Short mmCIF file of C-alpha atoms in Angstrom, two decimals:
data_model
loop_
_atom_site.label_atom_id
_atom_site.label_comp_id
_atom_site.label_asym_id
_atom_site.label_seq_id
_atom_site.Cartn_x
_atom_site.Cartn_y
_atom_site.Cartn_z
CA MET A 1 16.97 15.34 55.90
CA ILE A 2 14.90 16.90 58.47
CA GLY A 3 12.67 14.56 60.26
CA LEU A 4 11.57 11.93 58.51
CA TYR A 5 13.90 12.02 55.83
CA GLU A 6 17.17 14.02 56.90
CA ALA A 7 18.57 13.41 52.91
CA ARG A 8 15.44 14.22 51.01
CA GLY A 9 16.10 17.06 48.34
CA GLN A 10 19.85 16.15 48.09
CA GLY A 11 19.44 13.48 45.09
CA ARG A 12 22.60 13.36 44.20
CA LEU A 13 23.36 9.50 44.58
CA GLU A 14 23.00 6.90 42.01
CA ALA A 15 21.73 3.29 42.45
CA GLY A 16 19.76 0.89 40.46
CA ARG A 17 16.67 0.69 39.44
CA GLY A 18 14.17 -2.29 39.84
CA ARG A 19 12.11 -4.66 41.94
CA VAL A 20 13.49 -5.48 45.42
CA GLY A 21 12.89 -7.60 48.93
CA GLY A 22 12.83 -6.73 51.84
CA GLY A 23 13.65 -8.67 55.26
CA VAL A 24 10.82 -10.09 55.48
CA GLY A 25 9.81 -13.14 57.51
CA PRO A 26 6.85 -14.30 59.37
CA ARG A 27 5.22 -12.20 62.20
CA GLY A 28 8.08 -12.21 65.30
CA GLY A 29 10.91 -14.32 63.38
CA ALA A 30 13.84 -13.08 61.07
CA GLY A 31 14.53 -12.28 57.80
CA GLY A 32 16.45 -15.36 57.07
CA GLY A 33 13.44 -17.59 58.09
CA ALA A 34 10.92 -15.79 55.67
CA VAL A 35 8.29 -18.35 54.46
CA GLY A 36 8.93 -18.60 50.92
CA SER A 37 5.55 -17.03 49.52
CA ARG A 38 5.70 -13.57 51.69
CA GLN A 39 9.38 -13.24 50.33
CA ILE A 40 8.04 -13.76 46.58
CA ASN A 41 5.35 -11.06 47.80
CA MET A 42 8.03 -8.80 48.92
CA GLU A 43 10.56 -9.06 46.12
CA SER A 44 7.52 -8.48 43.56
CA ILE A 45 7.34 -5.25 44.48
CA PHE A 46 9.03 -2.51 42.03
CA HIS A 47 11.26 0.36 43.45
CA GLU A 48 13.78 2.32 41.62
CA LYS A 49 16.03 3.99 44.50
CA GLN A 50 17.59 7.56 43.40
CA GLU A 51 19.62 8.17 40.23
CA GLY A 52 20.70 11.71 40.29
CA SER A 53 17.65 14.40 40.67
CA LEU A 54 15.34 12.01 38.65
CA CYS A 55 13.04 11.63 42.02
CA ALA A 56 9.50 12.47 39.92
CA GLN A 57 10.34 9.75 37.41
CA HIS A 58 10.99 7.70 40.33
CA CYS A 59 7.89 8.49 42.48
CA LEU A 60 5.96 7.92 38.95
CA ASN A 61 7.47 4.49 37.89
CA ASN A 62 6.87 3.27 41.37
CA LEU A 63 3.35 4.24 41.63
CA LEU A 64 2.65 2.82 38.20
CA GLN A 65 5.07 0.01 39.41
CA GLY A 66 6.73 -0.53 36.25
CA GLU A 67 9.28 1.58 34.14
CA TYR A 68 6.55 3.69 32.62
CA PHE A 69 8.59 7.14 31.91
CA SER A 70 12.36 7.78 31.43
CA PRO A 71 13.85 11.33 31.70
CA VAL A 72 13.39 12.43 27.94
CA GLU A 73 9.28 11.54 27.89
CA LEU A 74 9.00 13.79 31.00
CA SER A 75 11.45 16.70 29.62
CA SER A 76 8.94 16.45 26.30
CA ILE A 77 6.19 17.15 28.74
CA ALA A 78 8.33 19.53 30.43
CA HIS A 79 9.21 21.64 26.66
CA GLN A 80 5.50 21.55 25.94
CA LEU A 81 4.03 23.57 28.96
CA ASP A 82 7.12 25.89 28.63
CA GLU A 83 5.18 26.01 25.10
CA GLU A 84 1.98 26.60 26.17
CA GLU A 85 2.80 28.95 28.73
CA ARG A 86 4.58 31.12 25.44
CA MET A 87 1.95 31.51 24.29
CA ARG A 88 -0.40 32.36 26.50
CA MET A 89 2.19 34.88 27.47
CA ALA A 90 2.49 35.98 23.66
CA GLU A 91 -1.68 36.58 23.86
CA GLY A 92 -0.34 40.17 25.52
CA GLY A 93 1.89 41.14 23.00
CA VAL A 94 5.56 39.78 22.06
CA THR A 95 6.67 43.09 22.36
CA SER A 96 5.55 43.79 25.75
CA GLU A 97 7.67 43.67 29.11
CA ASP A 98 5.84 40.84 30.52
CA TYR A 99 6.59 38.48 27.31
CA ARG A 100 10.44 39.50 27.38
CA THR A 101 10.63 38.97 31.18
CA PHE A 102 9.15 35.52 30.45
CA LEU A 103 11.66 34.57 27.81
CA GLN A 104 14.76 35.43 29.69
CA GLN A 105 13.36 33.11 33.15
CA PRO A 106 14.59 29.45 33.31
CA SER A 107 11.97 26.69 32.58
CA GLY A 108 9.46 26.57 35.63
CA ASN A 109 8.42 23.20 34.67
CA MET A 110 11.64 21.26 34.55
CA ASP A 111 15.56 21.90 35.22
CA ASP A 112 19.25 20.51 34.14
CA SER A 113 18.97 18.28 37.73
CA GLY A 114 16.18 16.01 36.50
CA PHE A 115 13.21 18.38 38.51
CA PHE A 116 10.28 18.49 37.37
CA SER A 117 7.30 20.13 38.23
CA ILE A 118 3.97 19.31 40.20
CA GLN A 119 2.45 20.01 36.46
CA VAL A 120 4.44 17.61 34.64
CA ILE A 121 3.91 14.89 37.12
CA SER A 122 -0.19 16.12 36.68
CA ASN A 123 -0.07 15.77 33.13
CA ALA A 124 2.23 12.00 32.88
CA LEU A 125 -0.27 11.12 35.37
CA LYS A 126 -3.36 12.04 32.59
CA VAL A 127 -2.42 9.63 30.09
CA TRP A 128 -3.52 7.12 32.59
CA GLY A 129 -6.54 8.72 33.13
CA LEU A 130 -5.55 9.71 36.50
CA GLU A 131 -5.59 12.99 38.79
CA LEU A 132 -4.34 14.53 41.59
CA ILE A 133 -6.01 16.25 44.10
CA LEU A 134 -4.18 18.27 47.34
CA PHE A 135 -4.57 16.02 50.44
CA ASN A 136 -4.22 18.91 53.07
CA SER A 137 -6.32 21.31 51.54
CA PRO A 138 -9.09 22.46 53.40
CA GLU A 139 -11.36 21.73 51.07
CA TYR A 140 -10.19 17.72 50.95
CA GLN A 141 -9.95 17.77 55.08
CA ARG A 142 -13.40 18.63 55.14
CA LEU A 143 -14.62 15.40 53.16
CA ARG A 144 -13.04 13.35 56.61
CA ILE A 145 -11.80 10.58 54.28
CA ASP A 146 -9.92 8.19 56.30
CA PRO A 147 -6.40 7.99 54.03
CA ILE A 148 -6.61 4.25 54.87
CA ASN A 149 -9.77 4.57 52.40
CA GLU A 150 -7.55 5.61 49.14
CA ARG A 151 -4.88 3.82 46.88
CA SER A 152 -2.30 5.89 46.78
CA PHE A 153 -0.70 9.34 47.99
CA ILE A 154 2.11 11.26 45.86
CA CYS A 155 4.67 13.29 48.79
CA ASN A 156 6.54 16.56 47.95
CA TYR A 157 9.12 18.86 49.78
CA LYS A 158 11.79 20.93 48.32
CA GLU A 159 11.43 19.53 44.88
CA HIS A 160 11.94 15.92 46.10
CA TRP A 161 9.12 13.36 45.12
CA PHE A 162 7.84 10.29 46.33
CA THR A 163 5.08 7.68 46.51
CA VAL A 164 2.86 5.78 49.07
CA ARG A 165 1.09 3.28 47.88
CA LYS A 166 -1.31 0.59 48.94
CA LEU A 167 -0.60 -2.98 47.38
CA GLY A 168 -2.58 -5.72 48.09
CA LYS A 169 -3.60 -5.13 51.90
CA GLN A 170 -0.70 -3.61 52.75
CA TRP A 171 0.86 0.10 52.42
CA PHE A 172 4.12 1.09 51.46
CA ASN A 173 6.40 3.88 51.51
CA LEU A 174 8.15 4.12 48.04
CA ASN A 175 10.88 6.91 48.69
CA SER A 176 13.62 6.36 46.20
CA LEU A 177 15.77 7.75 48.86
CA LEU A 178 15.32 4.10 51.05
CA THR A 179 17.29 1.02 49.98
CA GLY A 180 13.82 -0.79 49.65
CA PRO A 181 10.13 -0.39 50.12
CA GLU A 182 8.61 0.61 53.70
CA LEU A 183 5.83 -1.33 55.28
CA ILE A 184 3.59 1.06 57.07
CA SER A 185 0.78 -0.32 58.81
CA ASP A 186 -2.92 0.20 58.64
CA THR A 187 -2.93 1.79 62.25
CA TYR A 188 0.27 3.96 61.64
CA LEU A 189 -0.29 5.93 57.97
CA ALA A 190 -2.50 8.59 59.04
CA LEU A 191 0.20 9.29 61.98
CA PHE A 192 2.62 9.21 59.16
CA LEU A 193 0.73 11.57 56.65
CA ALA A 194 0.22 14.13 59.78
CA GLN A 195 3.81 13.68 60.33
CA LEU A 196 4.61 15.25 56.82
CA GLN A 197 2.40 17.72 56.80
CA GLN A 198 3.78 19.30 60.23
CA GLU A 199 7.50 18.87 58.04
CA GLY A 200 5.66 21.03 55.35
CA TYR A 201 4.99 18.56 52.96
CA SER A 202 2.22 18.56 50.26
CA ILE A 203 0.75 15.81 49.80
CA PHE A 204 -1.32 15.00 47.46
CA VAL A 205 -4.13 12.06 46.39
CA VAL A 206 -4.14 10.06 43.37
CA LYS A 207 -7.01 9.49 41.74
CA GLY A 208 -8.29 6.92 39.24
CA ASP A 209 -7.83 3.24 38.53
CA LEU A 210 -4.30 2.64 38.91
CA PRO A 211 -2.81 0.10 35.90
CA ASP A 212 -2.63 -3.76 37.17
CA CYS A 213 0.53 -4.57 38.57
CA GLU A 214 1.96 -8.23 39.89
CA ALA A 215 2.79 -6.54 43.57
CA ASP A 216 -0.77 -5.97 43.97
CA GLN A 217 -1.88 -8.95 42.35
CA LEU A 218 0.18 -11.25 45.05
CA LEU A 219 -0.14 -9.20 48.29
CA GLN A 220 -3.78 -9.72 47.75
CA MET A 221 -3.28 -13.14 48.76
CA ILE A 222 -1.23 -12.89 52.06
CA ARG A 223 0.10 -9.99 54.47
CA VAL A 224 3.85 -9.58 54.76
CA GLN A 225 6.12 -8.80 57.49
CA GLN A 226 9.36 -7.24 57.79
CA MET A 227 11.69 -7.21 60.54
CA HIS A 228 14.23 -4.37 59.10
CA ARG A 229 13.45 -0.84 58.00
CA PRO A 230 15.23 0.40 55.08
CA LYS A 231 17.80 2.76 55.59
CA LEU A 232 17.98 6.20 53.93
CA ILE A 233 20.65 5.32 51.02
CA GLY A 234 22.78 8.46 52.16
CA GLU A 235 23.00 6.24 55.43
CA GLU A 236 23.89 3.04 54.05
CA LEU A 237 26.86 4.67 51.63
CA ALA A 238 28.31 6.22 54.87
CA GLN A 239 27.87 3.23 56.47
CA LEU A 240 29.96 1.36 53.62
CA LYS A 241 32.24 4.28 53.27
CA GLU A 242 32.83 4.42 57.01
CA GLN A 243 33.37 0.25 57.21
CA ARG A 244 36.10 1.11 54.50
CA ALA A 245 37.84 3.70 56.30
CA GLN A 246 38.18 1.43 59.57
CA LYS A 247 39.12 -1.63 56.95
CA THR A 248 41.85 0.52 55.47
CA ASP A 249 43.10 2.05 58.38
CA LEU A 250 43.37 -1.38 59.79
CA GLU A 251 45.28 -2.74 56.80
CA ARG A 252 47.74 0.71 57.17
CA VAL A 253 48.27 -0.39 61.16
CA LEU A 254 48.69 -3.75 59.92
CA GLU A 255 51.24 -2.91 57.20
CA ALA A 256 52.91 -0.52 59.49
CA ASN A 257 53.36 -2.62 62.68
CA ASP A 258 54.80 -5.40 59.78
CA GLY A 259 56.96 -2.87 58.55
CA SER A 260 58.46 -1.89 61.73
CA ALA A 261 58.55 -5.44 62.92
CA MET A 262 60.91 -6.10 59.93
CA LEU A 263 63.04 -3.36 60.34
CA ASP A 264 63.69 -4.43 64.26
CA GLU A 265 64.65 -7.39 63.29
CA ASP A 266 66.71 -7.06 60.36
CA GLU A 267 68.43 -3.96 62.87
CA GLU A 268 68.48 -6.08 65.25
CA ASP A 269 70.63 -9.19 62.97
CA LEU A 270 72.65 -6.10 61.78
CA GLN A 271 73.85 -4.96 65.43
CA ARG A 272 74.13 -8.99 66.43
CA ALA A 273 76.46 -9.27 62.46
CA LEU A 274 78.20 -6.47 64.24
CA ALA A 275 79.17 -7.71 67.73
CA LEU A 276 80.21 -11.15 65.83
CA SER A 277 82.44 -9.36 63.13
CA ARG A 278 83.82 -7.19 66.21
CA GLN A 279 84.55 -10.59 68.32
CA GLU A 280 85.70 -12.40 65.90
CA ILE A 281 88.13 -9.61 64.74
CA ASP A 282 89.81 -9.15 68.63
CA MET A 283 89.68 -13.29 68.74
CA GLU A 284 91.79 -13.15 65.50
CA ASP A 285 93.96 -10.01 66.76
CA GLU A 286 94.95 -12.00 70.48
CA GLU A 287 95.24 -15.42 68.44
CA ALA A 288 97.80 -13.70 66.27
CA ASP A 289 99.40 -12.14 69.48
CA LEU A 290 99.28 -15.56 70.97
CA ARG A 291 100.63 -17.04 67.65
CA ARG A 292 103.97 -14.68 67.75
CA ALA A 293 104.79 -14.90 71.04
CA ILE A 294 104.45 -18.49 71.31
CA GLN A 295 106.98 -19.04 68.11
CA LEU A 296 109.49 -16.99 69.58
CA SER A 297 109.27 -18.62 72.91
CA MET A 298 109.70 -21.31 71.45
CA GLN A 299 112.69 -19.99 69.23
CA GLY A 300 114.20 -19.16 72.44
CA SER A 301 114.86 -15.83 71.10
CA SER A 302 117.06 -13.30 73.67
CA ARG A 303 115.18 -10.04 72.74
CA SER A 304 112.94 -8.36 74.84
CA ILE A 305 109.18 -9.98 74.25
CA SER A 306 107.69 -6.80 75.16
CA GLN A 307 109.92 -5.49 71.78
CA ASP A 308 109.11 -8.15 69.37
CA ILE A 309 104.81 -8.50 70.62
CA PRO A 310 102.79 -6.59 69.21
CA GLN A 311 101.56 -4.17 72.11
CA THR A 312 97.69 -4.61 71.41
CA SER A 313 97.01 -4.52 74.57
CA GLY A 314 99.06 -1.44 75.47
CA THR A 315 100.76 -3.30 78.32
CA ASN A 316 103.98 -5.56 78.31
CA LEU A 317 103.47 -9.18 78.55
CA THR A 318 105.51 -11.03 81.07
CA SER A 319 106.44 -14.75 80.68
CA GLU A 320 103.50 -15.63 83.12
CA GLU A 321 100.86 -13.32 81.40
CA LEU A 322 101.84 -15.03 78.39
CA ARG A 323 101.98 -18.21 79.84
CA LYS A 324 98.42 -17.92 80.63
CA ARG A 325 97.40 -16.50 78.04
CA ARG A 326 99.21 -19.16 75.60
CA GLU A 327 96.96 -21.74 77.97
CA ALA A 328 93.98 -19.73 77.35
CA TYR A 329 94.17 -19.88 73.49
CA PHE A 330 94.45 -23.53 73.33
CA GLU A 331 92.02 -24.14 75.74
CA ASN A 332 90.00 -21.82 73.71
CA HIS A 333 90.89 -23.57 70.94
CA ASN A 334 90.01 -27.26 71.81
CA SER A 335 86.71 -26.09 72.77
CA GLU A 336 85.82 -24.77 69.59
CA VAL A 337 86.88 -27.60 67.78
CA TYR A 338 84.74 -29.83 69.79
CA GLU A 339 81.73 -27.66 69.06
CA GLY A 340 82.71 -28.33 65.15
CA LYS A 341 83.17 -24.62 64.42
CA PHE A 342 86.47 -25.42 62.66
#
């Protein structure tokens, strides 16, 4: 959305509908410390959030503070308007080029995305005895009516509709692209509307008596404060997606670290096992050599020791070397018995 609403007109978001509450509390306080009655008053406000491209429906229901219109009902009004336009075009002759061109064109009152024209909105409001007057028209501006003395406005820009309405003694921006109602101070209302005009919005004043609603009655008794402005639904979704992505990335990193740590530990265990195995094999070979050498020496064999002893080391053993290795063998054997290895 540009300016006030960077996501306006995109309207491919799905949320719920119904009454919502903002973070409200006493002046200067936090939302968590809200006075009970103020919280109840804020939550009494009906606020339909964006669903598909049905901003016209949300605009009307937020204005009237209830589920007064559905897409089916607004489509019926649009088809009725299309038929009235067709009948007017047919007055010039059903064989005329203008009439054939009109039949080939799509409806100007609705489309498959859920968009509805100002004519559909105007006709829907007529059911309640309400009419729309263009606020930013030269004629109305010349009346110099203070916006604060009105009751509600409908704003449009690039096929997006939303309501600004007074409930009780306070103004609220009921844009369906927001996560909840946005409180607008009396001093900021004129500036807010002027900014919308500067950005190219068409603003309509809703004239007539709006139907009674719970929020208007409750907010007549007490003013509410809003500590935290509602976010755009797109911003909230983006923030949630970012948080999910960060969590997923963190989980992946942790899993990768755990996996690599496990691999490192397994590899280290394997290396230690192989080293011990090699040591045991070497010791067994050496012990076998020593046993054979001892046996030969005890038998007093006249054969050369160098011929009978396997040459595992690649050198011939003298009697002195044999004696030293025999002593080392017995010392090693006794040490292992002492340590409980046998």
